[in-house]
C-alpha atoms as one frame of an Amber mdcrd trajectory, in Angstrom:
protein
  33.967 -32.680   9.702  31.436 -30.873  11.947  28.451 -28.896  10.469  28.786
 -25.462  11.375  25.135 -23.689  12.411  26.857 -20.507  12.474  24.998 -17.350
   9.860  25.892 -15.087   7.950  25.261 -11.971   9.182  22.775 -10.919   6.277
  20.790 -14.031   7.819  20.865 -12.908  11.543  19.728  -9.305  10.471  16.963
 -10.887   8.685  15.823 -13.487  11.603  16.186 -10.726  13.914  13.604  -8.523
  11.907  11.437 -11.456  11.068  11.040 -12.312  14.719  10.522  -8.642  16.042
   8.109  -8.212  12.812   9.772  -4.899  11.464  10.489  -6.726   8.001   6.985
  -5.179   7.176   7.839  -1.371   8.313  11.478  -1.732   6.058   9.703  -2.557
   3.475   6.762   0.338   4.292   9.529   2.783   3.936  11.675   1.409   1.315
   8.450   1.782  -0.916   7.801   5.594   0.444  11.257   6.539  -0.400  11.085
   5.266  -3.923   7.615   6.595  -3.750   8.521   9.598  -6.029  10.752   7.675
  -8.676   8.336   4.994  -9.242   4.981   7.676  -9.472   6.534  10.912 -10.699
   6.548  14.289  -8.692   3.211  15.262  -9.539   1.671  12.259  -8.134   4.173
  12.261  -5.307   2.770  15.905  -4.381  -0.809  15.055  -3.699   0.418  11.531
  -1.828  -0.317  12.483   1.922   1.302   9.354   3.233   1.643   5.267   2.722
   1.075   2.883   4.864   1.495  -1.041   4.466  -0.002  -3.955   5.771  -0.075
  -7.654   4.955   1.165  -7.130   1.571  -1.325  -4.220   0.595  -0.362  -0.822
   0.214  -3.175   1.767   1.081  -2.016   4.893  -0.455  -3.407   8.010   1.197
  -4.441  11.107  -1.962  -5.228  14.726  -1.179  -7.366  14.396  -4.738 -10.320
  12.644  -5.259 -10.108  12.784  -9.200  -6.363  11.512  -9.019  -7.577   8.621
  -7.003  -9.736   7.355  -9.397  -7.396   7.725 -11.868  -4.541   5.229  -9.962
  -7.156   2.803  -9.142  -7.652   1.944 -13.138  -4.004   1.520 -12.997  -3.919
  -0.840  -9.710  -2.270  -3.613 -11.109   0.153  -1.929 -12.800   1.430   0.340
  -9.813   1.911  -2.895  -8.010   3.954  -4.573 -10.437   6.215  -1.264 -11.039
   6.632  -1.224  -6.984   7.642  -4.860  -6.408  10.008  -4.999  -9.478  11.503
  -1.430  -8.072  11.651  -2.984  -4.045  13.234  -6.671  -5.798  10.643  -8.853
  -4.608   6.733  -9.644  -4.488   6.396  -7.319  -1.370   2.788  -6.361  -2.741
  -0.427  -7.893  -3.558  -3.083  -5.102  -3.790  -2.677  -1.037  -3.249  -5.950
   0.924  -2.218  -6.244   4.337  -2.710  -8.030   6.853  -0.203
């Protein structure tokens, strides 16, 4: 019996994104849209925008105060965001 090299198509989605490197940008806006539901509204309304690169998260604030607040919580945040996205997707979040 011959070995079939044919994919599923779950795997040619995924080797398509890999090699046009938009697996990173998914995953940038899978983490915006559960922005709200992992950090609550009132954190969600002073979050001007995400943006992720290289498995860190730099997470822009309109509040100076509120980002030193999250940044005691760093490691925590990350945790809550890769167990919401269903994989290690992050390794550090900065907030400006």
């Amino acid at each position: 019996m011959k070995k079939s090299n044919q994919q599923t198509l779950g795997e040619a989605i995924r080797e398509f994104l890999k090699s046009h490197h938009l697996e990173e940008k998914i995953t940038e806006t899978r983490i915006t849209q559960s922005w709200e539901k992992i950090m609550g509204t009132n954190i969600s309304r002073y979050t001007r925008h995400l943006v992720l690169k290289n498995t860190v998260l730099t997470v822009y604030l309109r509040s100076s105060v509120l980002r030193t607040e999250l940044s005691y919580g760093k490691t925590k945040i990350v945790q809550m965001i890769n167990k919401e996205v269903g994989e290690a997707v992050l390794t550090d979040i900065i907030f400006k």
